[in-house]
CSV table of C-alpha atoms and ligand atoms in Angstrom, one decimal:
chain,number,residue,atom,x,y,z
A,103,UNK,CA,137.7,-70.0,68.6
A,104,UNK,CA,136.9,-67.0,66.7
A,105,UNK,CA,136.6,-67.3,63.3
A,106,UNK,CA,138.2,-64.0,61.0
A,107,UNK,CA,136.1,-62.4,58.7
A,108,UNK,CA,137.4,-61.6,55.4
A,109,UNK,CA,135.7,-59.6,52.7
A,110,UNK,CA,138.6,-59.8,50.5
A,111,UNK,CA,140.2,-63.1,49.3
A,112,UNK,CA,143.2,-64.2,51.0
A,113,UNK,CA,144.9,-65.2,47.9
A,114,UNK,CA,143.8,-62.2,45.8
A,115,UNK,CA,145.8,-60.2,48.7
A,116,UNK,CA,148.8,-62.5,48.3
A,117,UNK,CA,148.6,-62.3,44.2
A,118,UNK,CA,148.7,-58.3,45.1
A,119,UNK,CA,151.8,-58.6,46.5
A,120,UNK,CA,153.1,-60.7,44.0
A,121,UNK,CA,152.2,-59.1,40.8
A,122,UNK,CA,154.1,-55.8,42.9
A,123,UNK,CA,157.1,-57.8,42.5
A,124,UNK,CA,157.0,-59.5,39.1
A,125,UNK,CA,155.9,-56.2,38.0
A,126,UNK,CA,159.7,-54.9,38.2
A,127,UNK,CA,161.2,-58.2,37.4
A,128,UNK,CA,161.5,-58.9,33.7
A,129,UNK,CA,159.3,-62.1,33.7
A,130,UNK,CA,157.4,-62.9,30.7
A,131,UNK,CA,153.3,-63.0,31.0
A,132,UNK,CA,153.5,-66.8,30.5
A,133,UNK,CA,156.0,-67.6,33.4
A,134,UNK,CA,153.3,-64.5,35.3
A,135,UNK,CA,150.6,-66.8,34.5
A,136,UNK,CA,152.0,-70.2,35.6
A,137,UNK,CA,152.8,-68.7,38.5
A,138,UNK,CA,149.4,-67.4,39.2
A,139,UNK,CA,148.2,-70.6,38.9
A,140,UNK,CA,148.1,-73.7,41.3
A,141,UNK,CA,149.7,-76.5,40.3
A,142,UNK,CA,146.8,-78.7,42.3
A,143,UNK,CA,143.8,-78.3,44.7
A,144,UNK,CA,142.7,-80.9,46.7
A,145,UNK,CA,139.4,-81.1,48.8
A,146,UNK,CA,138.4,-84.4,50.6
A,147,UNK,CA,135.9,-85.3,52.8
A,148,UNK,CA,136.6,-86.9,56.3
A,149,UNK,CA,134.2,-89.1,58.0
A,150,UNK,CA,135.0,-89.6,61.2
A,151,UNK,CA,133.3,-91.6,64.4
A,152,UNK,CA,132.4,-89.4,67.1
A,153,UNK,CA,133.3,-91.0,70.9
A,154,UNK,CA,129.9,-90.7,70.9
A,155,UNK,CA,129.1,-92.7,68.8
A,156,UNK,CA,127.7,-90.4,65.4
A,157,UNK,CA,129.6,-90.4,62.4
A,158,UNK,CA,130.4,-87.0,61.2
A,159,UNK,CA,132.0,-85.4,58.0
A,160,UNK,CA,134.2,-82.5,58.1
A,161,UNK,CA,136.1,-80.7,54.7
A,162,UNK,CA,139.8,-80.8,54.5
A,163,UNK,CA,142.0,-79.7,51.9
A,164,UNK,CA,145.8,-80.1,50.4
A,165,UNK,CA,146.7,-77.6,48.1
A,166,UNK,CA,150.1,-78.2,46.6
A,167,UNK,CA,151.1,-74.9,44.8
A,168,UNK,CA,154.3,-75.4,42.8
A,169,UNK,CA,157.0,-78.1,42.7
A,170,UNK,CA,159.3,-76.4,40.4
A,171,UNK,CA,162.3,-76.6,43.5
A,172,UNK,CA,161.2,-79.7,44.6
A,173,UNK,CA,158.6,-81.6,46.6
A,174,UNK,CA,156.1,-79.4,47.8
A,175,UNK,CA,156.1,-78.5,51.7
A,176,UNK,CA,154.2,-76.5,54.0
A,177,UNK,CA,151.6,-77.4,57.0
A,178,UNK,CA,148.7,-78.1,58.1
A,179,UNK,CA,145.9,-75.6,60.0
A,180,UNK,CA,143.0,-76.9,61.6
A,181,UNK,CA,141.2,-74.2,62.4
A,182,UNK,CA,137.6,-73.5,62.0
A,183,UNK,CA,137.8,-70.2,59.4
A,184,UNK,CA,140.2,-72.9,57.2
A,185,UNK,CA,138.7,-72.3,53.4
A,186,UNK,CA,140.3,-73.1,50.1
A,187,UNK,CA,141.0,-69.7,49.4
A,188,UNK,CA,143.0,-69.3,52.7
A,189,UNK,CA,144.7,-72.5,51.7
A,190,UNK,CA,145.5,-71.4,48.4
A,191,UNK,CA,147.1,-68.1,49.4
A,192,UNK,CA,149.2,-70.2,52.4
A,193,UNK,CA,149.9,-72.7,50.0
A,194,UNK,CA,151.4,-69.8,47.3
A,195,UNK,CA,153.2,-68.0,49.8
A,196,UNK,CA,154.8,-71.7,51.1
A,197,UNK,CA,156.5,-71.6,47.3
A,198,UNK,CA,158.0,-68.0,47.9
A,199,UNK,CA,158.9,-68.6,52.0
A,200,UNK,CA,160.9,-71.8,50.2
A,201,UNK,CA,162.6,-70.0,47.7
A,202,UNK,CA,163.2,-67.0,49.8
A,203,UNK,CA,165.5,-68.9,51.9
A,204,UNK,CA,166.7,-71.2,49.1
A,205,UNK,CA,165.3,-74.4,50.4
A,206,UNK,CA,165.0,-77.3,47.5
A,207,UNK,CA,161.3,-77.5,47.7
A,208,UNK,CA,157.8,-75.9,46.1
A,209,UNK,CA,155.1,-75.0,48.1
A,210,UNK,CA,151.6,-76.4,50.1
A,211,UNK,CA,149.3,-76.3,52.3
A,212,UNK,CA,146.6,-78.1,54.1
A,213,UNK,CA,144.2,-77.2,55.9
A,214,UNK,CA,141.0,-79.2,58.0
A,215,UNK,CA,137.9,-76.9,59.0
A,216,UNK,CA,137.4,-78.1,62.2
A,217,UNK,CA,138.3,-76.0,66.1
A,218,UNK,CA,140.5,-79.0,67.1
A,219,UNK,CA,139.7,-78.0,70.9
A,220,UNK,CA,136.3,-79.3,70.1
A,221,UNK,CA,137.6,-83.3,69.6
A,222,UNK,CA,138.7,-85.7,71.8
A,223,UNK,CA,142.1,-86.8,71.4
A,224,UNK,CA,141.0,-89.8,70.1
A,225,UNK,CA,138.1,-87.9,67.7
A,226,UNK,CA,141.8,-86.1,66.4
A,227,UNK,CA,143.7,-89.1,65.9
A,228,UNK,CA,140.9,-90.7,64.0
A,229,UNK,CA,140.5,-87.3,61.8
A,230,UNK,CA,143.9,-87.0,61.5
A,231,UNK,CA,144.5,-91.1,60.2
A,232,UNK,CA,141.4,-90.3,57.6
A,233,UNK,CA,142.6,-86.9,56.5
A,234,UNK,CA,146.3,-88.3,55.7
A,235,UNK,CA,144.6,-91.7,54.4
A,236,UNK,CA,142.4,-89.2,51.8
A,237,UNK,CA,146.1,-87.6,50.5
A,238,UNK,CA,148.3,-91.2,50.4
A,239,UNK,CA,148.4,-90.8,46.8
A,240,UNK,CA,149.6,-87.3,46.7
A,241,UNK,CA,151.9,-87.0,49.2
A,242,UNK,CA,155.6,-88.5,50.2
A,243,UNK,CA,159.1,-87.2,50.8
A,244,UNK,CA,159.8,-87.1,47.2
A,245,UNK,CA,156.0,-85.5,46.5
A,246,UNK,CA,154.8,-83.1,49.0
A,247,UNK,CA,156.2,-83.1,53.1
A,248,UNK,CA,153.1,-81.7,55.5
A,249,UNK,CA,154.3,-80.0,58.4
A,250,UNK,CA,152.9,-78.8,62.0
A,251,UNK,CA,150.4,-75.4,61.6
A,252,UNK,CA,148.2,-73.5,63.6
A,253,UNK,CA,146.3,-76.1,65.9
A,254,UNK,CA,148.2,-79.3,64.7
A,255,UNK,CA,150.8,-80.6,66.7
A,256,UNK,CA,154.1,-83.1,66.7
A,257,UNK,CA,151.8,-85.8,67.7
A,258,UNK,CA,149.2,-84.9,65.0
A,259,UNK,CA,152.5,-85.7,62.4
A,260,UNK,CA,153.2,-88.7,64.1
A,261,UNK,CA,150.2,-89.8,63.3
A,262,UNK,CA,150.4,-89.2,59.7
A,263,UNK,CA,153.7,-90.3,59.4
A,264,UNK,CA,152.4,-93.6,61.0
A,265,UNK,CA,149.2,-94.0,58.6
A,266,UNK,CA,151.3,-93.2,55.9
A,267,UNK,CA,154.1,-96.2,56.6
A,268,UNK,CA,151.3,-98.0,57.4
A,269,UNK,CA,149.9,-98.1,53.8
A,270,UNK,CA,153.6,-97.9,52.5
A,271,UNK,CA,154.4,-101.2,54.5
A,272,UNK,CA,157.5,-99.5,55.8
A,273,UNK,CA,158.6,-96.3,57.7
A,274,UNK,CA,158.5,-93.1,56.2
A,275,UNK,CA,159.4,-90.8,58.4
A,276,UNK,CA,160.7,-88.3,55.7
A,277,UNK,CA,157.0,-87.4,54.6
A,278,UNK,CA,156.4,-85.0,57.7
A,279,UNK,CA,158.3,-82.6,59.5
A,280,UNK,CA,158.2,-81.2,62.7
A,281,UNK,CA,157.4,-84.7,64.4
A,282,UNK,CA,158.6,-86.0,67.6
A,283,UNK,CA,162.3,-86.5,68.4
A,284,UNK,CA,161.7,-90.3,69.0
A,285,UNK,CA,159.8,-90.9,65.5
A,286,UNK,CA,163.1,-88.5,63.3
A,287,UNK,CA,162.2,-85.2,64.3
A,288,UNK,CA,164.9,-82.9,64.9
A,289,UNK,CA,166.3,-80.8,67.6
A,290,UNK,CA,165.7,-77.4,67.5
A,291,UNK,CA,162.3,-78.1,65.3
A,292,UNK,CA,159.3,-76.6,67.9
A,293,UNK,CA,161.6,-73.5,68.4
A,294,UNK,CA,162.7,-72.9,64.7
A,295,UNK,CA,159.7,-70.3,63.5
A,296,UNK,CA,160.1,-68.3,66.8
A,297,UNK,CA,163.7,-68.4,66.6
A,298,UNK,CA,163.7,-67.4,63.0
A,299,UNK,CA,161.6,-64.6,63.5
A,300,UNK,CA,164.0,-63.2,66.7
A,301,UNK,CA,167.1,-63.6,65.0
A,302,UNK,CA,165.9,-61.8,61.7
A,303,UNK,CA,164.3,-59.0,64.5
A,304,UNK,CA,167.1,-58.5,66.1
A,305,UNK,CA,169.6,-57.8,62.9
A,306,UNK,CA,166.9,-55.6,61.7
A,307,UNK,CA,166.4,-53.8,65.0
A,308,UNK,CA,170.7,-53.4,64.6
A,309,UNK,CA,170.4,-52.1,61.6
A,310,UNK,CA,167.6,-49.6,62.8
A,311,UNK,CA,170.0,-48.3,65.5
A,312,UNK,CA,167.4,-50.2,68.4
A,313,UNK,CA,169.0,-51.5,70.9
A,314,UNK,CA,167.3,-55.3,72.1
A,315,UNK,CA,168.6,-54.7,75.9
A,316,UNK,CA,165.3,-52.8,77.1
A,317,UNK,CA,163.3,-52.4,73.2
A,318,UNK,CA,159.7,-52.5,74.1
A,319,UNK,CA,158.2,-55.9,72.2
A,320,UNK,CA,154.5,-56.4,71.9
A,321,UNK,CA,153.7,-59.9,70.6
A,322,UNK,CA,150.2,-60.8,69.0
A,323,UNK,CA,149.4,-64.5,69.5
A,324,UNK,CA,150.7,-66.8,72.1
A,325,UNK,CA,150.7,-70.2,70.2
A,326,UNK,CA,154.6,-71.9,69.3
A,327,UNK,CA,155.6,-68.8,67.3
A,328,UNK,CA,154.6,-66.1,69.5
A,329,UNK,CA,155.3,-67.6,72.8
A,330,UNK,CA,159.3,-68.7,71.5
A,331,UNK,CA,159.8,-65.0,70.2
A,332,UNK,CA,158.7,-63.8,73.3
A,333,UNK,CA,161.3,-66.1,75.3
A,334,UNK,CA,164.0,-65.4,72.7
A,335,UNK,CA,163.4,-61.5,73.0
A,336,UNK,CA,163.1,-61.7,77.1
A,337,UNK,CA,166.6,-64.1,76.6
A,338,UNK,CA,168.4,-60.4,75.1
A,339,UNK,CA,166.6,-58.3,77.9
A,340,UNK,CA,164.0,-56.6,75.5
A,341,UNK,CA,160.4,-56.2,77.6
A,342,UNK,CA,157.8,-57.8,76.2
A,343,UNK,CA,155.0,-55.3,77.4
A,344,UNK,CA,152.2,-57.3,75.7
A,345,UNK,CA,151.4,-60.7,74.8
A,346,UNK,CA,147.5,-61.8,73.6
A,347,UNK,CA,145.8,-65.0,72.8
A,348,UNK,CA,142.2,-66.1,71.6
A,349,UNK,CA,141.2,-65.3,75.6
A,350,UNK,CA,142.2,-61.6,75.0
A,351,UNK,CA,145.6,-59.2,75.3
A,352,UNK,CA,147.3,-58.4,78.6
A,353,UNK,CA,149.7,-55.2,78.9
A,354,UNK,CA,152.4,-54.6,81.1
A,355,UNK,CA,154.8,-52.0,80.6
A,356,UNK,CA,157.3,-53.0,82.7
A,357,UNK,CA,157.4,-56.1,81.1
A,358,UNK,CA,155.6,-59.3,80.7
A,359,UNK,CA,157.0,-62.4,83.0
A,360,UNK,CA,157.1,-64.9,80.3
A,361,UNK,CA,158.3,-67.7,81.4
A,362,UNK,CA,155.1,-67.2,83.7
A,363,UNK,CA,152.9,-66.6,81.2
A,364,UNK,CA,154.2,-69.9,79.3
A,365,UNK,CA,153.6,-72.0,82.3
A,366,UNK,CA,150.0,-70.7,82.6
A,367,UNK,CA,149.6,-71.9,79.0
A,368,UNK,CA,150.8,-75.2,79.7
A,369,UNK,CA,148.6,-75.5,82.8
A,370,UNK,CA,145.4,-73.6,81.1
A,371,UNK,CA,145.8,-74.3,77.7
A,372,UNK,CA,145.4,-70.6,76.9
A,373,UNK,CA,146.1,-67.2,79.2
A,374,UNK,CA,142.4,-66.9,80.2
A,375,UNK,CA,143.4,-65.7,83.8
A,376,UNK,CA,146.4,-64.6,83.6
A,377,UNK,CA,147.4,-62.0,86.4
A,378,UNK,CA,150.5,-60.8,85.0
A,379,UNK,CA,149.0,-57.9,82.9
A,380,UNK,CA,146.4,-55.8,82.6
A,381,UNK,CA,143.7,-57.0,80.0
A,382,UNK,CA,143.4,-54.7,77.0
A,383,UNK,CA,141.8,-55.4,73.6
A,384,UNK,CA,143.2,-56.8,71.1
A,385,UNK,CA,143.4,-53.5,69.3
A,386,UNK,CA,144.7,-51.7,71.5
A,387,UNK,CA,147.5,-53.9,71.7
A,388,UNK,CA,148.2,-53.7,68.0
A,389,UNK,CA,147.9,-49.9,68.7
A,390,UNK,CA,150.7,-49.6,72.0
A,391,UNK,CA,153.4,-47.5,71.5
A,392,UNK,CA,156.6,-50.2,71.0
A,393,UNK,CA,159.8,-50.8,69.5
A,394,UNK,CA,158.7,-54.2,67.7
A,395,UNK,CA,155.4,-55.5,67.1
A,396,UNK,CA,154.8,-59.2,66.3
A,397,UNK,CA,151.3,-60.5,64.7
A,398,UNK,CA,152.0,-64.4,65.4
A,399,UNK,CA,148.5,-65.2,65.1
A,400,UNK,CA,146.2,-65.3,61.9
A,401,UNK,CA,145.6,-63.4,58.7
A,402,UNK,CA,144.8,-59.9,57.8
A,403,UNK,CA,145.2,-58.3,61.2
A,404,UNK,CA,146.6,-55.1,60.0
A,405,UNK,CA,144.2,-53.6,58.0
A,406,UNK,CA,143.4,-49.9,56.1
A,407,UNK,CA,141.2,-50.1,59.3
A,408,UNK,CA,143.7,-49.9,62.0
A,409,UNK,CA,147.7,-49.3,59.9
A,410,UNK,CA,147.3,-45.3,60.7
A,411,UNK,CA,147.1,-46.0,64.2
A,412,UNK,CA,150.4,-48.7,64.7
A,413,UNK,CA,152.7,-47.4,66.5
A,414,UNK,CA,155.4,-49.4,66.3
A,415,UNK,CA,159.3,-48.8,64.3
A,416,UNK,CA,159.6,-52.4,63.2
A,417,UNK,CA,156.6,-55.4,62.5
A,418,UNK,CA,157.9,-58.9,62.2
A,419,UNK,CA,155.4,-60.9,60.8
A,420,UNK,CA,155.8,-64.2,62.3
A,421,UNK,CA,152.0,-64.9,61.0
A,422,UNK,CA,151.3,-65.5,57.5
A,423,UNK,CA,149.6,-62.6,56.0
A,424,UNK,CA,148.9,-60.3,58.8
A,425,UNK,CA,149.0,-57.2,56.8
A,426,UNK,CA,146.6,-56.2,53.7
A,427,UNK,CA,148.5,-54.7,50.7
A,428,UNK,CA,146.5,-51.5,51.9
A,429,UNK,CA,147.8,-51.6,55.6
A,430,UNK,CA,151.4,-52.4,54.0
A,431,UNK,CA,151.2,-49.2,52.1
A,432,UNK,CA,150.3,-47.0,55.2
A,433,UNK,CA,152.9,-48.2,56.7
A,434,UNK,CA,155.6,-47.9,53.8
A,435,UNK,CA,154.5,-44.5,53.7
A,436,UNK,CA,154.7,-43.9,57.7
A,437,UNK,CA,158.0,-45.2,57.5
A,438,UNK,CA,157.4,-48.4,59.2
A,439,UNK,CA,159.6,-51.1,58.5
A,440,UNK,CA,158.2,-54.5,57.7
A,441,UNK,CA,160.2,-57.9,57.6
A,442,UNK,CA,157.3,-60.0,55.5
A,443,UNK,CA,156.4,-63.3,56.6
A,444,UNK,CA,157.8,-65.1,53.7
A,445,UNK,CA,161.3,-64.3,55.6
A,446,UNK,CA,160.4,-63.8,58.8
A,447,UNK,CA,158.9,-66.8,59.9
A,448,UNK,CA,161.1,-69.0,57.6
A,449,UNK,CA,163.3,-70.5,60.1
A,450,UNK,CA,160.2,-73.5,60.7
A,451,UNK,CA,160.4,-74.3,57.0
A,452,UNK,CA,164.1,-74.2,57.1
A,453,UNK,CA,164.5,-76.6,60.6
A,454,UNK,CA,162.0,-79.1,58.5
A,455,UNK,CA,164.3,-79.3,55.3
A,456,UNK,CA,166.7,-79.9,58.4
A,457,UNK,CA,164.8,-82.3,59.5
A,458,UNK,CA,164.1,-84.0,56.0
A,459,UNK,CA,168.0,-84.2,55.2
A,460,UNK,CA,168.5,-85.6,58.6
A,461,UNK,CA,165.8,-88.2,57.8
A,462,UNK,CA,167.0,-89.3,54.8
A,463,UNK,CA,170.9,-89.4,55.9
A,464,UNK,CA,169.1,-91.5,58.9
A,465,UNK,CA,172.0,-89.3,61.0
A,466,UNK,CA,170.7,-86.6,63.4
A,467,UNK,CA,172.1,-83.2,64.3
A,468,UNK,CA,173.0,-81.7,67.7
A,469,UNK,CA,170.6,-79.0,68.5
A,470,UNK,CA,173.8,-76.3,68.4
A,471,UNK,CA,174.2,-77.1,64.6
A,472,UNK,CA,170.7,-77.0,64.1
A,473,UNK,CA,170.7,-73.5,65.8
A,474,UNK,CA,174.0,-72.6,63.4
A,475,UNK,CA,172.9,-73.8,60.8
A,476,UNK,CA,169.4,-71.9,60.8
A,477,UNK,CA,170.9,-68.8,61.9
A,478,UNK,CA,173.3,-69.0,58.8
A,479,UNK,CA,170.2,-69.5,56.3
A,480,UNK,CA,167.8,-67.1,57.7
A,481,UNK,CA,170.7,-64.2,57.9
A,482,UNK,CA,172.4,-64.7,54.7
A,483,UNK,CA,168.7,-64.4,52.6
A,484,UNK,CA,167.7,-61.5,54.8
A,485,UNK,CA,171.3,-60.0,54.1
A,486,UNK,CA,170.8,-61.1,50.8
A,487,UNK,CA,167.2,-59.1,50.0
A,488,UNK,CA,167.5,-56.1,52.1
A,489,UNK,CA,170.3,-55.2,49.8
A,490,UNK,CA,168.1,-55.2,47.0
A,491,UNK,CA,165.8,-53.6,49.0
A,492,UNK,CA,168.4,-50.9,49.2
A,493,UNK,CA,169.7,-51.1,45.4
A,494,UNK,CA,166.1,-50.7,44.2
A,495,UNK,CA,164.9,-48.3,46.9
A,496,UNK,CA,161.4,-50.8,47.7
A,497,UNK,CA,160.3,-52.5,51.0
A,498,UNK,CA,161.6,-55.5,52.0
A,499,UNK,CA,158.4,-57.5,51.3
A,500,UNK,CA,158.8,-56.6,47.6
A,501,UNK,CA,162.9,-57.4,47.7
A,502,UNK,CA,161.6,-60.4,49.2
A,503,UNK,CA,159.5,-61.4,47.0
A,504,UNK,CA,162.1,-60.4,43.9
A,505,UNK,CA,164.5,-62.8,45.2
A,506,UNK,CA,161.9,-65.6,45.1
A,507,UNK,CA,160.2,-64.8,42.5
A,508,UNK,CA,163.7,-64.8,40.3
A,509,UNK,CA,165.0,-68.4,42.3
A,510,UNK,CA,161.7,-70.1,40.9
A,511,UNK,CA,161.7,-68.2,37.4
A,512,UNK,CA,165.4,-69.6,36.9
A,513,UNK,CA,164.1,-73.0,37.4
A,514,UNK,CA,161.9,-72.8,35.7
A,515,UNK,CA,163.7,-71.3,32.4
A,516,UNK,CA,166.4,-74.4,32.9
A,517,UNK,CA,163.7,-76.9,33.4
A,518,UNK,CA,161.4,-75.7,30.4
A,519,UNK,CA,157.9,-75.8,30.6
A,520,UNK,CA,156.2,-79.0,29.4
A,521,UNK,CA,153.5,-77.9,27.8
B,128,LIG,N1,153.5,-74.1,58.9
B,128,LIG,C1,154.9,-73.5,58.9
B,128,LIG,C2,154.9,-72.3,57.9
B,128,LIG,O1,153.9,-71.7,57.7
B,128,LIG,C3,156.0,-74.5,58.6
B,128,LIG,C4,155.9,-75.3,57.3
B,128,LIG,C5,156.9,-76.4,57.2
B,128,LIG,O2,157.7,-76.6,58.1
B,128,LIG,O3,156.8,-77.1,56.2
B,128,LIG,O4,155.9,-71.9,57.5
């Protein structure tokens, strides 16, 4: 697994975008400075037996950023490039992705620095049981709810949610979401971020005058995001002309078969080998000439380095922080639109407060209400913010970010700040 290289924090870039935001919003410098601020950082250490035999230590970390709106909620990466910074700047823009689409929680994020490719299943259930073990204290439905992230699965949450009822002494399944259907996961969960991210695309891409029957899609990052965008884009007869992965980037122009390119996953684990496209790099695919483009991947792919180059009308960032504050400007300026992360990739936050209620209420949803339901959520914020975009004449990211910003500052002035 490669791991990115960042000269620039992660959360200083994600502060940048804030402070664009508060800066025309009439917040006072205290409420600027609370916000700055994480509530709590946690860093543990996690022994864990190899198969082996060996005992080993690897670094995880829970940082739970705000609770003003409720108990905090975000995922959980394992990853090898996993840092506190990076945690930090997920964990913040967890608070704004909340509030963004209204959901009754704060913000978190964990993160373990490990390539989980490189454990046994058993070496990741007994990381997993030690890492949750380390947070009992600190997390819960009414606390903070960990989620799926890049490299951690439904069966990684039932695990937590099993360690955690075991200590409890009864079942909890409300402190994670995205878990399996049999343990109170809900329908419609493993689809929700790609799904979120296609139906704000394609309202966008209405909007824009592009037309999805035959729009040229190029998808970054083939993991549950990218891969469900991809089907939900092929689903409206768009052509997905090129997908990529951590084995490389495959063009097609007349259009990648998906569904193939899904089953080689689930046979090969990644699309190493895949004939249905030519292999490019991965900059050149950022670089094609499309409709849509779709980082789904990591951080800080879209850079000062390569934004002059993009090619594309509309990005959807279905990643967290794909683009640097400088990239964002180039492509502001180049008249690219871009639908941030904090609402494009919403609809897995919003399908796990979904799958909270349902938890709770111990009554579960049809996936078709799910579906509804989402749809309603992610389109009514989006509807709500690109007018404000409009009113104010500034990119959706910063509309975005108004609307949150505002949601949590309201709290906030009703709650009062104990201090
Ligand atoms: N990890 C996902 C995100 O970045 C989902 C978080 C959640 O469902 O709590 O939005």
């Amino acid at each position: 697994m490669s791991v990115p290289v960042r000269d620039v924090s992660v959360f200083g870039d994600a502060i940048t975008y804030f402070n664009e935001a508060a800066n025309l919003l009439d917040i006072d410098p205290g409420a600027r400075a609370l916000l700055t601020h994480p509530s709590r950082q946690i860093t543990v250490a996690i022994p864990f037996q190899r198969d082996a035999g060996g005992l080993e230590v690897l670094t995880g970390y829970r940082v739970q950023y705000n609770f003003l709106r409720g108990p905090a909620k975000g995922g959980i990466r394992y990853h090898p490039g996993v840092t506190l910074d990076e945690v930090t700047a997920l964990a913040f823009w967890m608070t704004w992705k909340c509030a963004v689409v209204d959901l009754p929680f704060g913000g978190a994020k964990g993160g373990v620095t490990v390539d989980p490719t490189s454990l046994s299943e058993s070496e990741l259930e007994r990381v997993t049981r030690r890492y949750a073990a380390e947070l009992i204290e600190v997390i819960g439905p009414d606390k903070d709810v960990p989620a799926p992230d890049v490299g951690t699965t439904p069966q990684v949450m039932a695990w937590i949610m099993d360690t955690y009822s075991m200590h409890a002494r009864q079942n909890v399944p409300g402190v994670v979401t995205g878990k399996p259907l049999a343990l109170g996961g809900s329908r419609g969960r493993v689809e929700a971020t790609g799904r979120g991210v296609s139906i704000v695309a394609l309202d966008q891409m209405e909007q824009m005058g592009i037309k999805a029957q035959g729009a040229r899609i190029v998808v970054q990052g083939f993991g549950n995001v990218g891969s469900i965008a991809a089907e939900m884009f092929a689903a409206q007869g768009s052509r997905i002309i090129a997908i990529s992965d951590v084995s490389g980037a495959y063009h097609n122009a007349k259009g990648i078969d998906i569904a193939a390119a899904v089953a080689h996953c689930a046979r090969n684990r990644t699309l190493a080998g895949f004939q249905g496209g030519e292999q490019i790099s991965n900059e050149q695919l950022l670089e094609l000439e499309c409709e849509v483009l779709v980082p789904a991947a990591l951080e800080k792919v879209l850079t000062q380095e390569n934004a002059e180059r993009v090619k594309a009308r509309l990005i959807v960032e279905g990643a967290n922080g794909p683009t640097t504050p400088e990239a964002d400007h180039i492509f502001n300026r180049n008249g690219i639109v871009v639908i941030p992360d904090i609402i494009a990739n919403a609809g897995g936050v919003t399908v796990s407060y979904f799958e909270w209620a349902q938890d709770r209420a111990g009554y579960f949803w049809k996936e078709s209400e799910v579906n509804e339901r989402l749809a309603d959520v992610m389109l009514t914020n989006f509807a709500k913010l690109r007018t404000l975009a409009q009113q104010r004449g500034v990119s959706l990211r910063t509309a975005a970010y108004m609307v949150a910003i505002d949601r949590v500052v309201t709290t906030m002035h009703l709650r009062g700040v104990y201090a």
